[in-house]
Amino acid sequence: MNAYVITADRIATMTKAEGYGLIMGGAIVVDGAQMAWVGPLEALPASYAALPRRDFGPRTITPALIDCHTHLVYGGNRAGEFEMRLTGATYEEIARAGGGIISTVTATRTASEAALLAAALPRLDALIAQGVGVVEVKSGYGLDLDTELKMLRTARALGAARAVRVLTTFLGAHAVPDCMAADSYIDTICIPALRAAHAQGLVDAVDGFCEGIGFTPAQIARVFDVARALGLPVKLHAEQLSAFGGTALAAQYRALSADHVEYASADDAAALAAAGTVAVLLPGAFYTIRETQIPPIAAFRAHGVPMAVATDWNPGSSPLGSILLAMNMACTLFRLTPAEALAGTTRHAARALGLTDCGQIAANMRADLAIWDVTSPAELAYGIAVTPLHARIFGGVL
Ligand code: NIG
Ligand code: FE
């Protein structure tokens, strides 16, 4: 049996509805890619007593982190747009003038697959260096068949190149390409591209941008109907810039997640709770576009909506390469507790991706773990541009 025991002063199991599910003086039995037993060292069953041990002493062990919303694959960058916003233009104005997402589309279409991979790998490595074990990567900077497929293949190649799990999300309904009407784009490009990408095994979930500068709920519903017919789960960029009906639509389709949700209402929160849909908070985008509307955190709490936290790493609205900083921002900008922020990048992030085998430290879960040089888990969200990772275990491999 390829098994061993790890011990540490503190294990934040993240198995409880509130708090960290802390085990002091804890032990984890790793057997192959999974955990076989978790508990206080003093209760370690005799059958495991002779296994090799690795003691991490005063450190803290958490589940490996999960970044459940990224756009890691893209060509070019949007530093010029950043400069424009600093002289007064808004994110929405730049998008309506043909900049924004559409400018990244041009750069992504012209980039080779090898160039896209080479540009994305350091981004993935930055997340791995922060203890991340699962990353979701979206398409959506192609808006044509070939480029959407190229982006999704690149995302799959990222997962093959590193010890990390990459889940792919088809985001064909991200923006309306130049010189096209939204309805005809959905019917003649987006939906056929979704079918082709699914046929090639490139799609784990389907997303859209439901917004005045994106697509209407009715247009997104057409894409979701196809996703449903293909047996694919859905998620949605909803209520980011305005109250536009996306969150209600996501709940109606029992989406895995509704993301951004700054303009969601208390009724939206109730609908998400009833549907079992996760609210994914993206404070990096809130910060970058200098949004002032805070997501309805109190309503999410009151209704028991699980809240995940992610980077939304993308070249425009969230050039944020740090999941730990996303956690810090979720606390400082949205007033999450550090325990909620950590649940948001572990247990609830797993759920936002439809994963049931990670995001918690418990028997039969994958042995995806992060070992931190901190003496309380609150330090993870507290530090700003601090990365106290000591080691990461992925699939049982240290
Ligand atoms: O999650 N809101 C739409 N999509 C991205 C932005 C992408 C971009 O600006 O390039 C987001 O914020
Ligand atoms: Fe996004």
PDB file of N, CA, C and O in Angstrom, residues 131-183:
ATOM      1  N   GLY A 131      -1.061  27.270  -3.703  1.00  0.00           N
ATOM      2  CA  GLY A 131      -1.746  26.125  -3.114  1.00  0.00           C
ATOM      3  C   GLY A 131      -2.998  25.683  -3.847  1.00  0.00           C
ATOM      4  O   GLY A 131      -3.818  24.949  -3.291  1.00  0.00           O
ATOM      5  N   VAL A 132      -3.152  26.108  -5.097  1.00  0.00           N
ATOM      6  CA  VAL A 132      -4.351  25.759  -5.855  1.00  0.00           C
ATOM      7  C   VAL A 132      -4.191  24.356  -6.460  1.00  0.00           C
ATOM      8  O   VAL A 132      -3.135  24.012  -6.987  1.00  0.00           O
ATOM      9  N   GLY A 133      -5.260  23.565  -6.393  1.00  0.00           N
ATOM     10  CA  GLY A 133      -5.267  22.220  -6.959  1.00  0.00           C
ATOM     11  C   GLY A 133      -6.274  22.021  -8.078  1.00  0.00           C
ATOM     12  O   GLY A 133      -6.201  21.039  -8.811  1.00  0.00           O
ATOM     13  N   VAL A 134      -7.231  22.937  -8.180  1.00  0.00           N
ATOM     14  CA  VAL A 134      -8.243  22.866  -9.252  1.00  0.00           C
ATOM     15  C   VAL A 134      -8.449  24.276  -9.799  1.00  0.00           C
ATOM     16  O   VAL A 134      -8.596  25.231  -9.020  1.00  0.00           O
ATOM     17  N   VAL A 135      -8.466  24.402 -11.114  1.00  0.00           N
ATOM     18  CA  VAL A 135      -8.693  25.693 -11.762  1.00  0.00           C
ATOM     19  C   VAL A 135      -9.731  25.518 -12.866  1.00  0.00           C
ATOM     20  O   VAL A 135      -9.608  24.602 -13.690  1.00  0.00           O
ATOM     21  N   GLU A 136     -10.710  26.374 -12.880  1.00  0.00           N
ATOM     22  CA  GLU A 136     -11.667  26.399 -13.981  1.00  0.00           C
ATOM     23  C   GLU A 136     -11.153  27.406 -15.001  1.00  0.00           C
ATOM     24  O   GLU A 136     -10.647  28.476 -14.630  1.00  0.00           O
ATOM     25  N   VAL A 137     -11.240  27.061 -16.288  1.00  0.00           N
ATOM     26  CA  VAL A 137     -10.774  27.958 -17.358  1.00  0.00           C
ATOM     27  C   VAL A 137     -11.874  28.056 -18.409  1.00  0.00           C
ATOM     28  O   VAL A 137     -12.372  27.039 -18.891  1.00  0.00           O
ATOM     29  N   LYS A 138     -12.214  29.290 -18.777  1.00  0.00           N
ATOM     30  CA  LYS A 138     -13.297  29.513 -19.731  1.00  0.00           C
ATOM     31  C   LYS A 138     -12.765  29.835 -21.123  1.00  0.00           C
ATOM     32  O   LYS A 138     -11.696  30.436 -21.247  1.00  0.00           O
ATOM     33  N   SER A 139     -13.566  29.511 -22.128  1.00  0.00           N
ATOM     34  CA  SER A 139     -13.322  30.052 -23.469  1.00  0.00           C
ATOM     35  C   SER A 139     -14.008  31.423 -23.525  1.00  0.00           C
ATOM     36  O   SER A 139     -14.247  32.032 -22.497  1.00  0.00           O
ATOM     37  N   GLY A 140     -14.290  31.945 -24.690  1.00  0.00           N
ATOM     38  CA  GLY A 140     -15.055  33.173 -24.769  1.00  0.00           C
ATOM     39  C   GLY A 140     -14.313  34.352 -25.366  1.00  0.00           C
ATOM     40  O   GLY A 140     -14.882  35.429 -25.491  1.00  0.00           O
ATOM     41  N   TYR A 141     -13.036  34.140 -25.718  1.00  0.00           N
ATOM     42  CA  TYR A 141     -12.305  35.193 -26.432  1.00  0.00           C
ATOM     43  C   TYR A 141     -12.076  34.783 -27.892  1.00  0.00           C
ATOM     44  O   TYR A 141     -11.158  35.278 -28.540  1.00  0.00           O
ATOM     45  N   GLY A 142     -12.899  33.828 -28.357  1.00  0.00           N
ATOM     46  CA  GLY A 142     -12.795  33.405 -29.749  1.00  0.00           C
ATOM     47  C   GLY A 142     -13.975  33.954 -30.525  1.00  0.00           C
ATOM     48  O   GLY A 142     -13.838  34.651 -31.523  1.00  0.00           O
ATOM     49  N   LEU A 143     -15.164  33.603 -30.028  1.00  0.00           N
ATOM     50  CA  LEU A 143     -16.421  34.010 -30.665  1.00  0.00           C
ATOM     51  C   LEU A 143     -16.481  33.545 -32.110  1.00  0.00           C
ATOM     52  O   LEU A 143     -17.256  34.063 -32.908  1.00  0.00           O
ATOM     53  N   ASP A 144     -15.632  32.589 -32.461  1.00  0.00           N
ATOM     54  CA  ASP A 144     -15.792  31.837 -33.705  1.00  0.00           C
ATOM     55  C   ASP A 144     -15.414  30.398 -33.391  1.00  0.00           C
ATOM     56  O   ASP A 144     -14.775  30.130 -32.372  1.00  0.00           O
ATOM     57  N   LEU A 145     -15.841  29.500 -34.258  1.00  0.00           N
ATOM     58  CA  LEU A 145     -15.662  28.074 -33.964  1.00  0.00           C
ATOM     59  C   LEU A 145     -14.201  27.728 -33.699  1.00  0.00           C
ATOM     60  O   LEU A 145     -13.858  27.139 -32.673  1.00  0.00           O
ATOM     61  N   ASP A 146     -13.332  28.124 -34.635  1.00  0.00           N
ATOM     62  CA  ASP A 146     -11.929  27.690 -34.530  1.00  0.00           C
ATOM     63  C   ASP A 146     -11.268  28.203 -33.254  1.00  0.00           C
ATOM     64  O   ASP A 146     -10.540  27.473 -32.582  1.00  0.00           O
ATOM     65  N   THR A 147     -11.525  29.464 -32.923  1.00  0.00           N
ATOM     66  CA  THR A 147     -10.819  30.041 -31.767  1.00  0.00           C
ATOM     67  C   THR A 147     -11.396  29.539 -30.456  1.00  0.00           C
ATOM     68  O   THR A 147     -10.652  29.332 -29.488  1.00  0.00           O
ATOM     69  N   GLU A 148     -12.707  29.317 -30.394  1.00  0.00           N
ATOM     70  CA  GLU A 148     -13.281  28.738 -29.172  1.00  0.00           C
ATOM     71  C   GLU A 148     -12.679  27.348 -28.929  1.00  0.00           C
ATOM     72  O   GLU A 148     -12.289  27.014 -27.805  1.00  0.00           O
ATOM     73  N   LEU A 149     -12.576  26.555 -29.996  1.00  0.00           N
ATOM     74  CA  LEU A 149     -11.981  25.212 -29.846  1.00  0.00           C
ATOM     75  C   LEU A 149     -10.506  25.324 -29.455  1.00  0.00           C
ATOM     76  O   LEU A 149     -10.020  24.580 -28.596  1.00  0.00           O
ATOM     77  N   LYS A 150      -9.814  26.268 -30.046  1.00  0.00           N
ATOM     78  CA  LYS A 150      -8.383  26.468 -29.736  1.00  0.00           C
ATOM     79  C   LYS A 150      -8.206  26.811 -28.259  1.00  0.00           C
ATOM     80  O   LYS A 150      -7.310  26.278 -27.582  1.00  0.00           O
ATOM     81  N   MET A 151      -9.055  27.677 -27.752  1.00  0.00           N
ATOM     82  CA  MET A 151      -8.957  28.048 -26.328  1.00  0.00           C
ATOM     83  C   MET A 151      -9.214  26.848 -25.420  1.00  0.00           C
ATOM     84  O   MET A 151      -8.516  26.648 -24.410  1.00  0.00           O
ATOM     85  N   LEU A 152     -10.220  26.051 -25.778  1.00  0.00           N
ATOM     86  CA  LEU A 152     -10.565  24.904 -24.916  1.00  0.00           C
ATOM     87  C   LEU A 152      -9.483  23.835 -24.988  1.00  0.00           C
ATOM     88  O   LEU A 152      -9.143  23.218 -23.964  1.00  0.00           O
ATOM     89  N   ARG A 153      -8.901  23.628 -26.162  1.00  0.00           N
ATOM     90  CA  ARG A 153      -7.773  22.676 -26.255  1.00  0.00           C
ATOM     91  C   ARG A 153      -6.606  23.173 -25.417  1.00  0.00           C
ATOM     92  O   ARG A 153      -5.924  22.395 -24.753  1.00  0.00           O
ATOM     93  N   THR A 154      -6.375  24.482 -25.449  1.00  0.00           N
ATOM     94  CA  THR A 154      -5.284  25.051 -24.648  1.00  0.00           C
ATOM     95  C   THR A 154      -5.546  24.826 -23.169  1.00  0.00           C
ATOM     96  O   THR A 154      -4.631  24.475 -22.403  1.00  0.00           O
ATOM     97  N   ALA A 155      -6.792  24.999 -22.756  1.00  0.00           N
ATOM     98  CA  ALA A 155      -7.129  24.761 -21.348  1.00  0.00           C
ATOM     99  C   ALA A 155      -6.880  23.306 -20.970  1.00  0.00           C
ATOM    100  O   ALA A 155      -6.308  23.005 -19.914  1.00  0.00           O
ATOM    101  N   ARG A 156      -7.273  22.385 -21.838  1.00  0.00           N
ATOM    102  CA  ARG A 156      -7.012  20.959 -21.565  1.00  0.00           C
ATOM    103  C   ARG A 156      -5.494  20.710 -21.503  1.00  0.00           C
ATOM    104  O   ARG A 156      -5.019  19.936 -20.666  1.00  0.00           O
ATOM    105  N   ALA A 157      -4.746  21.372 -22.378  1.00  0.00           N
ATOM    106  CA  ALA A 157      -3.285  21.184 -22.392  1.00  0.00           C
ATOM    107  C   ALA A 157      -2.665  21.713 -21.097  1.00  0.00           C
ATOM    108  O   ALA A 157      -1.681  21.152 -20.598  1.00  0.00           O
ATOM    109  N   LEU A 158      -3.231  22.758 -20.542  1.00  0.00           N
ATOM    110  CA  LEU A 158      -2.737  23.278 -19.257  1.00  0.00           C
ATOM    111  C   LEU A 158      -2.838  22.198 -18.183  1.00  0.00           C
ATOM    112  O   LEU A 158      -1.908  21.982 -17.396  1.00  0.00           O
ATOM    113  N   GLY A 159      -3.987  21.511 -18.163  1.00  0.00           N
ATOM    114  CA  GLY A 159      -4.199  20.473 -17.157  1.00  0.00           C
ATOM    115  C   GLY A 159      -3.248  19.307 -17.334  1.00  0.00           C
ATOM    116  O   GLY A 159      -2.830  18.676 -16.361  1.00  0.00           O
ATOM    117  N   ALA A 160      -2.893  19.030 -18.598  1.00  0.00           N
ATOM    118  CA  ALA A 160      -1.967  17.925 -18.859  1.00  0.00           C
ATOM    119  C   ALA A 160      -0.535  18.307 -18.512  1.00  0.00           C
ATOM    120  O   ALA A 160       0.291  17.453 -18.198  1.00  0.00           O
ATOM    121  N   ALA A 161      -0.244  19.598 -18.555  1.00  0.00           N
ATOM    122  CA  ALA A 161       1.143  20.051 -18.377  1.00  0.00           C
ATOM    123  C   ALA A 161       1.548  20.194 -16.913  1.00  0.00           C
ATOM    124  O   ALA A 161       2.733  20.261 -16.601  1.00  0.00           O
ATOM    125  N   ARG A 162       0.586  20.266 -16.017  1.00  0.00           N
ATOM    126  CA  ARG A 162       0.902  20.521 -14.612  1.00  0.00           C
ATOM    127  C   ARG A 162       0.115  19.571 -13.713  1.00  0.00           C
ATOM    128  O   ARG A 162      -0.913  19.030 -14.113  1.00  0.00           O
ATOM    129  N   ALA A 163       0.581  19.416 -12.467  1.00  0.00           N
ATOM    130  CA  ALA A 163      -0.114  18.595 -11.483  1.00  0.00           C
ATOM    131  C   ALA A 163      -1.260  19.417 -10.893  1.00  0.00           C
ATOM    132  O   ALA A 163      -1.182  19.952  -9.782  1.00  0.00           O
ATOM    133  N   VAL A 164      -2.317  19.549 -11.658  1.00  0.00           N
ATOM    134  CA  VAL A 164      -3.468  20.357 -11.262  1.00  0.00           C
ATOM    135  C   VAL A 164      -4.648  19.863 -12.091  1.00  0.00           C
ATOM    136  O   VAL A 164      -4.461  19.299 -13.171  1.00  0.00           O
ATOM    137  N   ARG A 165      -5.844  20.015 -11.578  1.00  0.00           N
ATOM    138  CA  ARG A 165      -7.020  19.660 -12.362  1.00  0.00           C
ATOM    139  C   ARG A 165      -7.563  20.918 -13.019  1.00  0.00           C
ATOM    140  O   ARG A 165      -7.804  21.908 -12.327  1.00  0.00           O
ATOM    141  N   VAL A 166      -7.753  20.889 -14.328  1.00  0.00           N
ATOM    142  CA  VAL A 166      -8.341  22.022 -15.047  1.00  0.00           C
ATOM    143  C   VAL A 166      -9.723  21.607 -15.546  1.00  0.00           C
ATOM    144  O   VAL A 166      -9.856  20.589 -16.221  1.00  0.00           O
ATOM    145  N   LEU A 167     -10.728  22.372 -15.205  1.00  0.00           N
ATOM    146  CA  LEU A 167     -12.069  22.146 -15.742  1.00  0.00           C
ATOM    147  C   LEU A 167     -12.356  23.226 -16.774  1.00  0.00           C
ATOM    148  O   LEU A 167     -12.058  24.411 -16.538  1.00  0.00           O
ATOM    149  N   THR A 168     -12.931  22.817 -17.886  1.00  0.00           N
ATOM    150  CA  THR A 168     -13.154  23.763 -18.982  1.00  0.00           C
ATOM    151  C   THR A 168     -14.621  24.197 -19.044  1.00  0.00           C
ATOM    152  O   THR A 168     -15.523  23.388 -18.868  1.00  0.00           O
ATOM    153  N   THR A 169     -14.810  25.470 -19.309  1.00  0.00           N
ATOM    154  CA  THR A 169     -16.163  26.008 -19.451  1.00  0.00           C
ATOM    155  C   THR A 169     -16.288  26.716 -20.797  1.00  0.00           C
ATOM    156  O   THR A 169     -15.475  27.591 -21.127  1.00  0.00           O
ATOM    157  N   PHE A 170     -17.299  26.324 -21.560  1.00  0.00           N
ATOM    158  CA  PHE A 170     -17.569  26.963 -22.853  1.00  0.00           C
ATOM    159  C   PHE A 170     -18.321  28.267 -22.612  1.00  0.00           C
ATOM    160  O   PHE A 170     -19.421  28.271 -22.062  1.00  0.00           O
ATOM    161  N   LEU A 171     -17.697  29.381 -23.013  1.00  0.00           N
ATOM    162  CA  LEU A 171     -18.289  30.711 -22.790  1.00  0.00           C
ATOM    163  C   LEU A 171     -18.458  31.425 -24.138  1.00  0.00           C
ATOM    164  O   LEU A 171     -18.062  32.556 -24.327  1.00  0.00           O
ATOM    165  N   GLY A 172     -19.042  30.704 -25.099  1.00  0.00           N
ATOM    166  CA  GLY A 172     -19.260  31.315 -26.418  1.00  0.00           C
ATOM    167  C   GLY A 172     -20.122  32.560 -26.325  1.00  0.00           C
ATOM    168  O   GLY A 172     -19.929  33.531 -27.058  1.00  0.00           O
ATOM    169  N   ALA A 173     -21.092  32.568 -25.406  1.00  0.00           N
ATOM    170  CA  ALA A 173     -21.982  33.733 -25.250  1.00  0.00           C
ATOM    171  C   ALA A 173     -21.342  34.742 -24.301  1.00  0.00           C
ATOM    172  O   ALA A 173     -21.883  35.062 -23.247  1.00  0.00           O
ATOM    173  N   HIS A 174     -20.165  35.239 -24.692  1.00  0.00           N
ATOM    174  CA  HIS A 174     -19.411  36.176 -23.847  1.00  0.00           C
ATOM    175  C   HIS A 174     -19.554  37.600 -24.346  1.00  0.00           C
ATOM    176  O   HIS A 174     -19.647  38.541 -23.571  1.00  0.00           O
ATOM    177  N   ALA A 175     -19.537  37.770 -25.656  1.00  0.00           N
ATOM    178  CA  ALA A 175     -19.685  39.110 -26.255  1.00  0.00           C
ATOM    179  C   ALA A 175     -20.184  38.918 -27.681  1.00  0.00           C
ATOM    180  O   ALA A 175     -20.019  37.847 -28.265  1.00  0.00           O
ATOM    181  N   VAL A 176     -20.777  39.967 -28.218  1.00  0.00           N
ATOM    182  CA  VAL A 176     -21.276  39.901 -29.589  1.00  0.00           C
ATOM    183  C   VAL A 176     -20.162  40.365 -30.514  1.00  0.00           C
ATOM    184  O   VAL A 176     -19.647  41.479 -30.354  1.00  0.00           O
ATOM    185  N   PRO A 177     -19.733  39.509 -31.465  1.00  0.00           N
ATOM    186  CA  PRO A 177     -18.642  39.935 -32.345  1.00  0.00           C
ATOM    187  C   PRO A 177     -19.062  41.115 -33.225  1.00  0.00           C
ATOM    188  O   PRO A 177     -20.244  41.316 -33.478  1.00  0.00           O
ATOM    189  N   ASP A 178     -18.059  41.865 -33.680  1.00  0.00           N
ATOM    190  CA  ASP A 178     -18.317  43.020 -34.555  1.00  0.00           C
ATOM    191  C   ASP A 178     -19.169  42.609 -35.746  1.00  0.00           C
ATOM    192  O   ASP A 178     -19.015  41.519 -36.284  1.00  0.00           O
ATOM    193  N   CYS A 179     -20.006  43.522 -36.179  1.00  0.00           N
ATOM    194  CA  CYS A 179     -20.797  43.345 -37.398  1.00  0.00           C
ATOM    195  C   CYS A 179     -21.752  42.163 -37.338  1.00  0.00           C
ATOM    196  O   CYS A 179     -22.062  41.562 -38.372  1.00  0.00           O
ATOM    197  N   MET A 180     -22.193  41.779 -36.164  1.00  0.00           N
ATOM    198  CA  MET A 180     -23.163  40.687 -36.070  1.00  0.00           C
ATOM    199  C   MET A 180     -24.261  41.083 -35.108  1.00  0.00           C
ATOM    200  O   MET A 180     -24.027  41.800 -34.134  1.00  0.00           O
ATOM    201  N   ALA A 181     -25.463  40.573 -35.356  1.00  0.00           N
ATOM    202  CA  ALA A 181     -26.547  40.748 -34.383  1.00  0.00           C
ATOM    203  C   ALA A 181     -26.446  39.623 -33.362  1.00  0.00           C
ATOM    204  O   ALA A 181     -26.065  38.499 -33.701  1.00  0.00           O
ATOM    205  N   ALA A 182     -26.794  39.942 -32.109  1.00  0.00           N
ATOM    206  CA  ALA A 182     -26.633  38.957 -31.038  1.00  0.00           C
ATOM    207  C   ALA A 182     -27.400  37.665 -31.333  1.00  0.00           C
ATOM    208  O   ALA A 182     -26.880  36.565 -31.143  1.00  0.00           O
ATOM    209  N   ASP A 183     -28.650  37.803 -31.816  1.00  0.00           N
ATOM    210  CA  ASP A 183     -29.455  36.596 -32.052  1.00  0.00           C
ATOM    211  C   ASP A 183     -28.829  35.699 -33.100  1.00  0.00           C
ATOM    212  O   ASP A 183     -28.767  34.481 -32.929  1.00  0.00           O
TER     213      ASP A 183
END
